[in-house]
PDB file of C-alpha atoms in Angstrom:
ATOM      1  CA  MET A 525     111.680 -33.561   9.287  1.00 71.00           C
ATOM      2  CA  THR A 526     115.123 -32.343  10.335  1.00 90.00           C
ATOM      3  CA  THR A 527     115.712 -28.698   9.467  1.00 96.00           C
ATOM      4  CA  ASN A 528     118.695 -27.369   7.554  1.00 97.00           C
ATOM      5  CA  ALA A 529     119.816 -25.553  10.710  1.00 97.00           C
ATOM      6  CA  ALA A 530     119.682 -28.793  12.708  1.00 97.00           C
ATOM      7  CA  ILE A 531     121.733 -30.659  10.104  1.00 98.00           C
ATOM      8  CA  LEU A 532     124.423 -27.978  10.061  1.00 98.00           C
ATOM      9  CA  GLY A 533     124.408 -27.924  13.865  1.00 98.00           C
ATOM     10  CA  GLU A 534     124.891 -31.696  14.024  1.00 98.00           C
ATOM     11  CA  VAL A 535     127.914 -31.525  11.725  1.00 98.00           C
ATOM     12  CA  LEU A 536     129.629 -28.526  13.353  1.00 98.00           C
ATOM     13  CA  GLU A 537     128.597 -29.011  16.978  1.00 98.00           C
ATOM     14  CA  SER A 538     127.320 -32.392  18.130  1.00 98.00           C
ATOM     15  CA  PRO A 539     127.759 -35.231  17.294  1.00 98.00           C
ATOM     16  CA  GLY A 540     130.077 -34.069  14.452  1.00 98.00           C
ATOM     17  CA  PHE A 541     128.063 -35.802  11.738  1.00 98.00           C
ATOM     18  CA  SER A 542     124.563 -36.000  10.308  1.00 98.00           C
ATOM     19  CA  ALA A 543     122.571 -38.820   8.749  1.00 98.00           C
ATOM     20  CA  ALA A 544     119.540 -36.650   7.983  1.00 98.00           C
ATOM     21  CA  LEU A 545     119.867 -36.453   4.187  1.00 98.00           C
ATOM     22  CA  SER A 546     119.215 -39.196   1.642  1.00 98.00           C
ATOM     23  CA  LEU A 547     119.533 -39.502  -2.100  1.00 98.00           C
ATOM     24  CA  SER A 548     116.310 -39.513  -4.064  1.00 98.00           C
ATOM     25  CA  THR A 549     115.486 -42.756  -5.864  1.00 98.00           C
ATOM     26  CA  CYS A 550     116.393 -41.073  -9.153  1.00 98.00           C
ATOM     27  CA  ASP A 551     119.748 -39.805  -7.846  1.00 98.00           C
ATOM     28  CA  LEU A 552     120.635 -43.190  -6.335  1.00 98.00           C
ATOM     29  CA  THR A 553     119.832 -44.867  -9.649  1.00 98.00           C
ATOM     30  CA  LEU A 554     122.133 -42.430 -11.470  1.00 98.00           C
ATOM     31  CA  PHE A 555     124.977 -43.056  -9.031  1.00 98.00           C
ATOM     32  CA  ARG A 556     124.563 -46.793  -9.448  1.00 98.00           C
ATOM     33  CA  ARG A 557     124.560 -46.553 -13.226  1.00 98.00           C
ATOM     34  CA  LEU A 558     127.692 -44.377 -13.393  1.00 98.00           C
ATOM     35  CA  ILE A 559     129.656 -46.536 -10.947  1.00 98.00           C
ATOM     36  CA  HIS A 560     128.526 -49.810 -12.531  1.00 98.00           C
ATOM     37  CA  SER A 561     129.607 -48.576 -15.968  1.00 98.00           C
ATOM     38  CA  GLN A 562     133.097 -47.653 -14.747  1.00 98.00           C
ATOM     39  CA  TRP A 563     133.399 -50.910 -12.780  1.00 98.00           C
ATOM     40  CA  LEU A 564     132.350 -53.121 -15.689  1.00 98.00           C
ATOM     41  CA  THR A 565     134.525 -51.257 -18.210  1.00 98.00           C
ATOM     42  CA  ARG A 566     137.596 -51.779 -16.027  1.00 98.00           C
ATOM     43  CA  ILE A 567     136.913 -55.506 -15.655  1.00 98.00           C
ATOM     44  CA  ALA A 568     136.314 -55.873 -19.402  1.00 98.00           C
ATOM     45  CA  GLN A 569     139.606 -54.112 -20.172  1.00 98.00           C
ATOM     46  CA  CYS A 570     141.738 -56.122 -17.750  1.00 98.00           C
ATOM     47  CA  HIS A 571     139.859 -59.443 -17.644  1.00 98.00           C
ATOM     48  CA  PRO A 572     137.733 -59.707 -20.797  1.00 98.00           C
ATOM     49  CA  ALA A 573     136.930 -63.364 -20.084  1.00 98.00           C
ATOM     50  CA  LEU A 574     135.156 -62.294 -16.879  1.00 98.00           C
ATOM     51  CA  ARG A 575     133.057 -59.520 -18.402  1.00 98.00           C
ATOM     52  CA  GLU A 576     129.923 -61.558 -19.076  1.00 98.00           C
ATOM     53  CA  ARG A 577     129.989 -63.151 -15.644  1.00 98.00           C
ATOM     54  CA  ALA A 578     130.588 -59.783 -13.970  1.00 98.00           C
ATOM     55  CA  GLU A 579     127.641 -58.252 -15.795  1.00 98.00           C
ATOM     56  CA  SER A 580     125.439 -61.169 -14.755  1.00 98.00           C
ATOM     57  CA  LEU A 581     126.472 -60.982 -11.080  1.00 98.00           C
ATOM     58  CA  GLY A 582     126.288 -57.211 -10.878  1.00 98.00           C
ATOM     59  CA  ILE A 583     128.557 -55.101  -8.715  1.00 98.00           C
ATOM     60  CA  GLY A 584     126.931 -56.413  -5.532  1.00 98.00           C
ATOM     61  CA  GLY A 585     128.112 -59.904  -6.478  1.00 98.00           C
ATOM     62  CA  TYR A 586     131.649 -58.775  -7.338  1.00 98.00           C
ATOM     63  CA  HIS A 587     133.138 -60.768  -4.438  1.00 98.00           C
ATOM     64  CA  GLU A 588     132.102 -64.008  -6.161  1.00 97.00           C
ATOM     65  CA  LEU A 589     134.633 -63.428  -8.927  1.00 96.00           C
ATOM     66  CA  SER A 590     137.225 -61.248  -7.169  1.00 97.00           C
ATOM     67  CA  GLY A 591     139.221 -64.329  -6.187  1.00 95.00           C
ATOM     68  CA  GLU A 592     140.105 -64.795  -9.851  1.00 96.00           C
ATOM     69  CA  ILE A 593     141.798 -61.392 -10.146  1.00 95.00           C
ATOM     70  CA  ASP A 594     144.404 -59.306  -8.340  1.00 97.00           C
ATOM     71  CA  HIS A 595     141.923 -57.126  -6.463  1.00 97.00           C
ATOM     72  CA  PRO A 596     144.347 -54.448  -5.123  1.00 95.00           C
ATOM     73  CA  LYS A 597     146.027 -54.069  -8.503  1.00 96.00           C
ATOM     74  CA  LEU A 598     142.719 -53.798 -10.337  1.00 98.00           C
ATOM     75  CA  TRP A 599     141.264 -51.145  -8.053  1.00 98.00           C
ATOM     76  CA  PRO A 600     143.739 -48.437  -7.019  1.00 96.00           C
ATOM     77  CA  LYS A 601     142.003 -45.154  -6.250  1.00 97.00           C
ATOM     78  CA  ALA A 602     142.938 -43.790  -9.687  1.00 97.00           C
ATOM     79  CA  GLN A 603     140.571 -46.362 -11.239  1.00 98.00           C
ATOM     80  CA  ARG A 604     137.705 -45.477  -8.905  1.00 98.00           C
ATOM     81  CA  ILE A 605     137.475 -41.734  -9.492  1.00 98.00           C
ATOM     82  CA  LEU A 606     134.472 -40.874 -11.639  1.00 98.00           C
ATOM     83  CA  PRO A 607     135.247 -38.979 -14.866  1.00 98.00           C
ATOM     84  CA  GLN A 608     134.348 -35.300 -15.004  1.00 98.00           C
ATOM     85  CA  ALA A 609     131.405 -35.953 -17.337  1.00 98.00           C
ATOM     86  CA  ALA A 610     129.846 -38.176 -14.673  1.00 98.00           C
ATOM     87  CA  VAL A 611     130.480 -35.541 -11.993  1.00 98.00           C
ATOM     88  CA  GLU A 612     128.801 -32.885 -14.133  1.00 98.00           C
ATOM     89  CA  ALA A 613     125.734 -35.105 -14.439  1.00 98.00           C
ATOM     90  CA  LEU A 614     125.645 -35.580 -10.667  1.00 98.00           C
ATOM     91  CA  LYS A 615     125.957 -31.836 -10.087  1.00 98.00           C
ATOM     92  CA  GLN A 616     122.543 -31.425 -11.720  1.00 98.00           C
ATOM     93  CA  THR A 617     120.829 -33.704  -9.205  1.00 98.00           C
ATOM     94  CA  ASN A 618     118.762 -32.961  -6.118  1.00 98.00           C
ATOM     95  CA  LEU A 619     121.763 -34.089  -4.073  1.00 98.00           C
ATOM     96  CA  PHE A 620     123.699 -30.910  -4.831  1.00 98.00           C
ATOM     97  CA  ARG A 621     120.604 -28.760  -4.414  1.00 98.00           C
ATOM     98  CA  ASP A 622     120.016 -30.250  -0.966  1.00 98.00           C
ATOM     99  CA  LEU A 623     123.657 -29.858   0.080  1.00 98.00           C
ATOM    100  CA  ARG A 624     123.700 -26.203  -0.933  1.00 98.00           C
ATOM    101  CA  ALA A 625     120.446 -25.560   0.904  1.00 98.00           C
ATOM    102  CA  VAL A 626     122.160 -26.662   4.120  1.00 98.00           C
ATOM    103  CA  PHE A 627     125.798 -25.682   3.665  1.00 98.00           C
ATOM    104  CA  GLY A 628     125.717 -22.842   1.158  1.00 98.00           C
ATOM    105  CA  ASP A 629     128.516 -22.311  -1.372  1.00 97.00           C
ATOM    106  CA  PHE A 630     131.161 -24.995  -1.755  1.00 98.00           C
ATOM    107  CA  THR A 631     133.373 -26.595  -4.350  1.00 98.00           C
ATOM    108  CA  LEU A 632     134.536 -30.190  -4.603  1.00 98.00           C
ATOM    109  CA  ALA A 633     138.114 -31.139  -3.812  1.00 97.00           C
ATOM    110  CA  GLU A 634     140.116 -31.800  -6.953  1.00 97.00           C
ATOM    111  CA  GLY A 635     141.272 -35.293  -7.848  1.00 97.00           C
ATOM    112  CA  TYR A 636     144.087 -36.712  -5.746  1.00 94.00           C
ATOM    113  CA  HIS A 637     145.583 -40.213  -5.626  1.00 93.00           C
ATOM    114  CA  GLY A 638     148.973 -41.123  -4.241  1.00 89.00           C
ATOM    115  CA  ARG A 639     151.094 -38.080  -4.987  1.00 88.00           C
ATOM    116  CA  THR A 640     149.167 -37.261  -8.151  1.00 93.00           C
ATOM    117  CA  HIS A 641     147.014 -34.145  -8.204  1.00 94.00           C
ATOM    118  CA  ILE A 642     144.524 -34.007 -11.086  1.00 95.00           C
ATOM    119  CA  ALA A 643     143.853 -30.307 -11.528  1.00 94.00           C
ATOM    120  CA  GLY A 644     140.415 -29.517 -12.935  1.00 95.00           C
ATOM    121  CA  LEU A 645     138.843 -32.854 -11.960  1.00 97.00           C
ATOM    122  CA  ASP A 646     136.185 -32.606  -9.249  1.00 98.00           C
ATOM    123  CA  GLU A 647     136.724 -35.708  -7.165  1.00 98.00           C
ATOM    124  CA  ILE A 648     133.928 -38.170  -6.517  1.00 98.00           C
ATOM    125  CA  TYR A 649     135.201 -41.699  -6.036  1.00 98.00           C
ATOM    126  CA  TRP A 650     133.806 -45.041  -4.960  1.00 98.00           C
ATOM    127  CA  ARG A 651     134.854 -48.087  -2.927  1.00 98.00           C
ATOM    128  CA  LEU A 652     134.243 -51.820  -2.957  1.00 98.00           C
ATOM    129  CA  VAL A 653     134.120 -53.673   0.376  1.00 98.00           C
ATOM    130  CA  ARG A 654     133.741 -57.418   0.005  1.00 98.00           C
ATOM    131  CA  PRO A 655     132.140 -59.600   2.687  1.00 98.00           C
ATOM    132  CA  ARG A 656     134.577 -60.338   5.528  1.00 98.00           C
ATOM    133  CA  ALA A 657     137.501 -58.807   3.603  1.00 98.00           C
ATOM    134  CA  VAL A 658     139.486 -57.145   6.395  1.00 97.00           C
ATOM    135  CA  ASN A 659     141.869 -55.388   4.017  1.00 96.00           C
ATOM    136  CA  ASP A 660     139.040 -53.658   2.137  1.00 98.00           C
ATOM    137  CA  VAL A 661     138.398 -51.185   4.979  1.00 97.00           C
ATOM    138  CA  GLY A 662     140.583 -48.510   6.518  1.00 92.00           C
ATOM    139  CA  ALA A 663     141.405 -47.886  10.182  1.00 94.00           C
ATOM    140  CA  LEU A 664     139.953 -45.038  12.211  1.00 97.00           C
ATOM    141  CA  HIS A 665     141.248 -41.642  11.144  1.00 97.00           C
ATOM    142  CA  ALA A 666     140.255 -38.026  10.625  1.00 98.00           C
ATOM    143  CA  ASP A 667     140.386 -36.614   7.104  1.00 98.00           C
ATOM    144  CA  HIS A 668     142.282 -33.598   8.425  1.00 97.00           C
ATOM    145  CA  TRP A 669     145.252 -35.864   9.181  1.00 96.00           C
ATOM    146  CA  PHE A 670     145.429 -36.940   5.541  1.00 93.00           C
ATOM    147  CA  HIS A 671     145.190 -33.322   4.432  1.00 94.00           C
ATOM    148  CA  GLU A 672     148.175 -32.406   6.598  1.00 91.00           C
ATOM    149  CA  MET A 673     150.330 -35.413   5.736  1.00 89.00           C
ATOM    150  CA  MET A 674     149.711 -35.259   1.995  1.00 86.00           C
ATOM    151  CA  HIS A 675     150.058 -31.453   1.933  1.00 83.00           C
ATOM    152  CA  MET A 676     146.786 -31.299   0.024  1.00 87.00           C
ATOM    153  CA  GLY A 677     146.152 -27.705   1.050  1.00 82.00           C
ATOM    154  CA  GLY A 678     147.052 -25.591  -1.954  1.00 87.00           C
ATOM    155  CA  LYS A 679     146.724 -28.550  -4.326  1.00 89.00           C
ATOM    156  CA  ALA A 680     143.362 -30.291  -4.074  1.00 93.00           C
ATOM    157  CA  PHE A 681     142.167 -27.205  -2.164  1.00 95.00           C
ATOM    158  CA  SER A 682     143.700 -24.162  -0.485  1.00 93.00           C
ATOM    159  CA  ALA A 683     145.601 -24.431   2.783  1.00 90.00           C
ATOM    160  CA  SER A 684     143.093 -22.146   4.521  1.00 92.00           C
ATOM    161  CA  ALA A 685     140.034 -24.116   3.409  1.00 97.00           C
ATOM    162  CA  PHE A 686     137.700 -26.096   5.635  1.00 98.00           C
ATOM    163  CA  THR A 687     136.216 -29.400   4.493  1.00 98.00           C
ATOM    164  CA  LEU A 688     133.333 -31.743   5.129  1.00 98.00           C
ATOM    165  CA  LYS A 689     133.109 -35.314   3.857  1.00 98.00           C
ATOM    166  CA  VAL A 690     129.978 -36.739   2.260  1.00 99.00           C
ATOM    167  CA  TRP A 691     129.840 -40.539   2.386  1.00 98.00           C
ATOM    168  CA  LEU A 692     127.144 -42.144   0.249  1.00 98.00           C
ATOM    169  CA  PRO A 693     126.121 -45.807   0.628  1.00 98.00           C
ATOM    170  CA  ILE A 694     125.287 -46.990  -2.891  1.00 98.00           C
ATOM    171  CA  TYR A 695     124.702 -50.660  -2.020  1.00 98.00           C
ATOM    172  CA  CYS A 696     124.579 -51.198   1.729  1.00 98.00           C
ATOM    173  CA  GLU A 697     123.057 -53.617   4.266  1.00 98.00           C
ATOM    174  CA  PRO A 698     122.189 -51.523   7.354  1.00 98.00           C
ATOM    175  CA  GLY A 699     123.737 -52.866  10.539  1.00 96.00           C
ATOM    176  CA  ARG A 700     125.878 -55.366   8.622  1.00 98.00           C
ATOM    177  CA  ASN A 701     128.204 -53.021   6.800  1.00 98.00           C
ATOM    178  CA  GLY A 702     128.777 -49.312   6.405  1.00 98.00           C
ATOM    179  CA  LEU A 703     130.779 -46.610   8.174  1.00 98.00           C
ATOM    180  CA  LEU A 704     132.051 -46.425  11.748  1.00 98.00           C
ATOM    181  CA  LEU A 705     131.981 -42.996  13.417  1.00 98.00           C
ATOM    182  CA  VAL A 706     133.085 -41.705  16.811  1.00 98.00           C
ATOM    183  CA  PRO A 707     130.521 -39.157  18.076  1.00 98.00           C
ATOM    184  CA  ASN A 708     131.974 -35.800  19.143  1.00 98.00           C
ATOM    185  CA  SER A 709     135.501 -36.889  18.238  1.00 98.00           C
ATOM    186  CA  HIS A 710     136.020 -33.628  16.321  1.00 98.00           C
ATOM    187  CA  ARG A 711     136.050 -31.777  19.649  1.00 98.00           C
ATOM    188  CA  ARG A 712     139.432 -33.087  20.840  1.00 97.00           C
ATOM    189  CA  GLU A 713     142.894 -34.051  19.659  1.00 97.00           C
ATOM    190  CA  TRP A 714     143.738 -37.712  19.209  1.00 98.00           C
ATOM    191  CA  LYS A 715     147.106 -39.417  19.278  1.00 98.00           C
ATOM    192  CA  HIS A 716     148.219 -40.356  15.804  1.00 97.00           C
ATOM    193  CA  SER A 717     151.441 -40.850  13.908  1.00 96.00           C
ATOM    194  CA  THR A 718     152.648 -41.243  10.345  1.00 93.00           C
ATOM    195  CA  GLN A 719     152.950 -44.675   8.803  1.00 92.00           C
ATOM    196  CA  TRP A 720     154.641 -45.089   5.433  1.00 91.00           C
ATOM    197  CA  VAL A 721     152.897 -47.442   3.009  1.00 86.00           C
ATOM    198  CA  ASN A 722     154.376 -47.947  -0.451  1.00 83.00           C
ATOM    199  CA  GLY A 723     156.324 -44.731  -0.075  1.00 86.00           C
ATOM    200  CA  LEU A 724     153.293 -42.665   0.926  1.00 86.00           C
ATOM    201  CA  PRO A 725     152.476 -41.222   4.357  1.00 88.00           C
ATOM    202  CA  LYS A 726     149.293 -42.460   6.008  1.00 91.00           C
ATOM    203  CA  PRO A 727     147.954 -41.596   9.453  1.00 93.00           C
ATOM    204  CA  GLN A 728     148.039 -44.296  12.100  1.00 95.00           C
ATOM    205  CA  PHE A 729     145.615 -44.031  14.997  1.00 97.00           C
ATOM    206  CA  ASP A 730     147.537 -44.400  18.265  1.00 97.00           C
ATOM    207  CA  ASP A 731     144.654 -43.898  20.676  1.00 97.00           C
ATOM    208  CA  THR A 732     141.450 -45.636  21.730  1.00 97.00           C
ATOM    209  CA  ALA A 733     137.925 -44.547  20.848  1.00 98.00           C
ATOM    210  CA  ASP A 734     134.436 -46.036  20.886  1.00 97.00           C
ATOM    211  CA  ALA A 735     133.283 -46.133  17.279  1.00 98.00           C
ATOM    212  CA  ILE A 736     129.716 -47.007  16.367  1.00 98.00           C
ATOM    213  CA  LEU A 737     128.340 -48.456  13.134  1.00 98.00           C
ATOM    214  CA  ILE A 738     125.730 -46.086  11.741  1.00 97.00           C
ATOM    215  CA  PRO A 739     122.879 -48.120  10.167  1.00 97.00           C
ATOM    216  CA  THR A 740     122.547 -46.571   6.723  1.00 98.00           C
ATOM    217  CA  PRO A 741     120.196 -47.937   4.071  1.00 98.00           C
ATOM    218  CA  SER A 742     121.390 -47.442   0.502  1.00 98.00           C
ATOM    219  CA  GLY A 743     121.246 -43.743  -0.319  1.00 98.00           C
ATOM    220  CA  ASN A 744     121.219 -42.541   3.326  1.00 98.00           C
ATOM    221  CA  MET A 745     124.333 -40.355   3.305  1.00 98.00           C
ATOM    222  CA  LEU A 746     126.596 -39.414   6.200  1.00 98.00           C
ATOM    223  CA  ILE A 747     128.085 -35.916   6.283  1.00 99.00           C
ATOM    224  CA  PHE A 748     130.849 -35.227   8.790  1.00 98.00           C
ATOM    225  CA  HIS A 749     133.438 -32.752  10.049  1.00 98.00           C
ATOM    226  CA  GLU A 750     137.031 -33.038   8.758  1.00 98.00           C
ATOM    227  CA  ARG A 751     138.186 -33.888  12.299  1.00 98.00           C
ATOM    228  CA  THR A 752     135.526 -36.547  13.018  1.00 98.00           C
ATOM    229  CA  LEU A 753     137.049 -40.005  13.488  1.00 98.00           C
ATOM    230  CA  HIS A 754     135.695 -42.575  11.074  1.00 98.00           C
ATOM    231  CA  GLY A 755     136.614 -45.827   9.350  1.00 98.00           C
ATOM    232  CA  GLY A 756     135.091 -48.628   7.353  1.00 97.00           C
ATOM    233  CA  ALA A 757     133.281 -51.479   9.102  1.00 98.00           C
ATOM    234  CA  ILE A 758     134.185 -55.033   8.130  1.00 98.00           C
ATOM    235  CA  ASN A 759     131.411 -56.235   5.862  1.00 98.00           C
ATOM    236  CA  GLN A 760     129.305 -58.817   7.691  1.00 98.00           C
ATOM    237  CA  GLY A 761     126.684 -58.817   4.952  1.00 98.00           C
ATOM    238  CA  GLN A 762     126.068 -61.096   1.990  1.00 98.00           C
ATOM    239  CA  SER A 763     126.915 -58.668  -0.818  1.00 98.00           C
ATOM    240  CA  THR A 764     129.762 -56.379  -1.779  1.00 98.00           C
ATOM    241  CA  ARG A 765     129.263 -52.977  -0.171  1.00 98.00           C
ATOM    242  CA  VAL A 766     129.589 -50.089  -2.611  1.00 98.00           C
ATOM    243  CA  SER A 767     129.955 -46.517  -1.380  1.00 98.00           C
ATOM    244  CA  ALA A 768     130.930 -43.171  -2.864  1.00 98.00           C
ATOM    245  CA  GLU A 769     132.720 -40.209  -1.292  1.00 98.00           C
ATOM    246  CA  MET A 770     133.268 -36.559  -2.004  1.00 98.00           C
ATOM    247  CA  THR A 771     134.853 -33.706  -0.092  1.00 98.00           C
ATOM    248  CA  LEU A 772     133.041 -30.381   0.163  1.00 98.00           C
ATOM    249  CA  VAL A 773     135.467 -27.448   0.290  1.00 98.00           C
ATOM    250  CA  PHE A 774     134.600 -24.135   1.967  1.00 98.00           C
ATOM    251  CA  GLU A 775     136.596 -20.927   2.182  1.00 96.00           C
ATOM    252  CA  SER A 776     136.810 -21.365   5.973  1.00 96.00           C
ATOM    253  CA  GLU A 777     135.013 -22.868   8.949  1.00 97.00           C
ATOM    254  CA  LYS A 778     133.934 -19.315   9.841  1.00 97.00           C
ATOM    255  CA  TYR A 779     131.742 -19.287   6.738  1.00 98.00           C
ATOM    256  CA  LEU A 780     129.722 -22.267   8.000  1.00 98.00           C
ATOM    257  CA  ARG A 781     129.524 -20.956  11.555  1.00 98.00           C
ATOM    258  CA  GLN A 782     128.201 -17.652  10.273  1.00 98.00           C
ATOM    259  CA  ARG A 783     125.612 -19.579   8.283  1.00 97.00           C
ATOM    260  CA  LEU A 784     124.612 -21.443  11.452  1.00 97.00           C
ATOM    261  CA  ARG A 785     124.146 -18.127  13.260  1.00 97.00           C
ATOM    262  CA  GLU A 786     121.995 -16.843  10.403  1.00 96.00           C
ATOM    263  CA  PHE A 787     119.799 -19.938  10.600  1.00 95.00           C
ATOM    264  CA  ALA A 788     119.353 -19.247  14.323  1.00 91.00           C
ATOM    265  CA  VAL A 789     118.278 -15.649  13.659  1.00 91.00           C
ATOM    266  CA  GLU A 790     115.809 -16.744  10.964  1.00 86.00           C
ATOM    267  CA  SER A 791     114.173 -19.238  13.332  1.00 77.00           C
ATOM    268  CA  HIS A 792     113.257 -16.507  15.838  1.00 67.00           C
TER     269      HIS A 792
END
């Protein structure tokens, strides 16, 4: 069993991420229920004729009916952020207990989509990645680039804060879909520029890096440094990949490094 100290060391030192924690069966079931409810409600509102078929297929079969709708229009980020009531339910799970055991005190980044900041909403959002749908995944990037370009410091969280991302595979086929990561990429600077998409700045990776697909069964989360390069893998599986994300916000990186030192002292 990987210790809390080892997990924190993996995230801060090497390789810049950890795959040591997993959702309990109960917590994974809750995530699936909350996401499925939001997904089905949205389809029923916008395409009532497809509701029964969507419910029968389930979210993993979403790709079988997505050709009958305008997928990008139906699923902007604003429609994939869980409501606060759902977040409060998730905060009571073993997931948050386990995260605090490793990382100590944190808050969640507040809701943010486009240029809209949703004060008071703790952001947990989800994604749909259909089989072989190239446009459903993003290019390699570091979250820190987004934070700088969108000026999120002081809005979703303070400018002096330090963040970690938690990526949770809700429905995933290990080795066929999931998240790409570049080990130890948080240790150096990478060439990147700003690309404007629909009037919004987005980072464009202007370098080369060897990304690897981390084989994550459903529930096996990835936790990584805000400067770790990552991106979605094209789905080579048979079902729609569903994942959730949340950003852990700390007062500073020094707080976590002090915690790592304390773990080291306790182990001796």
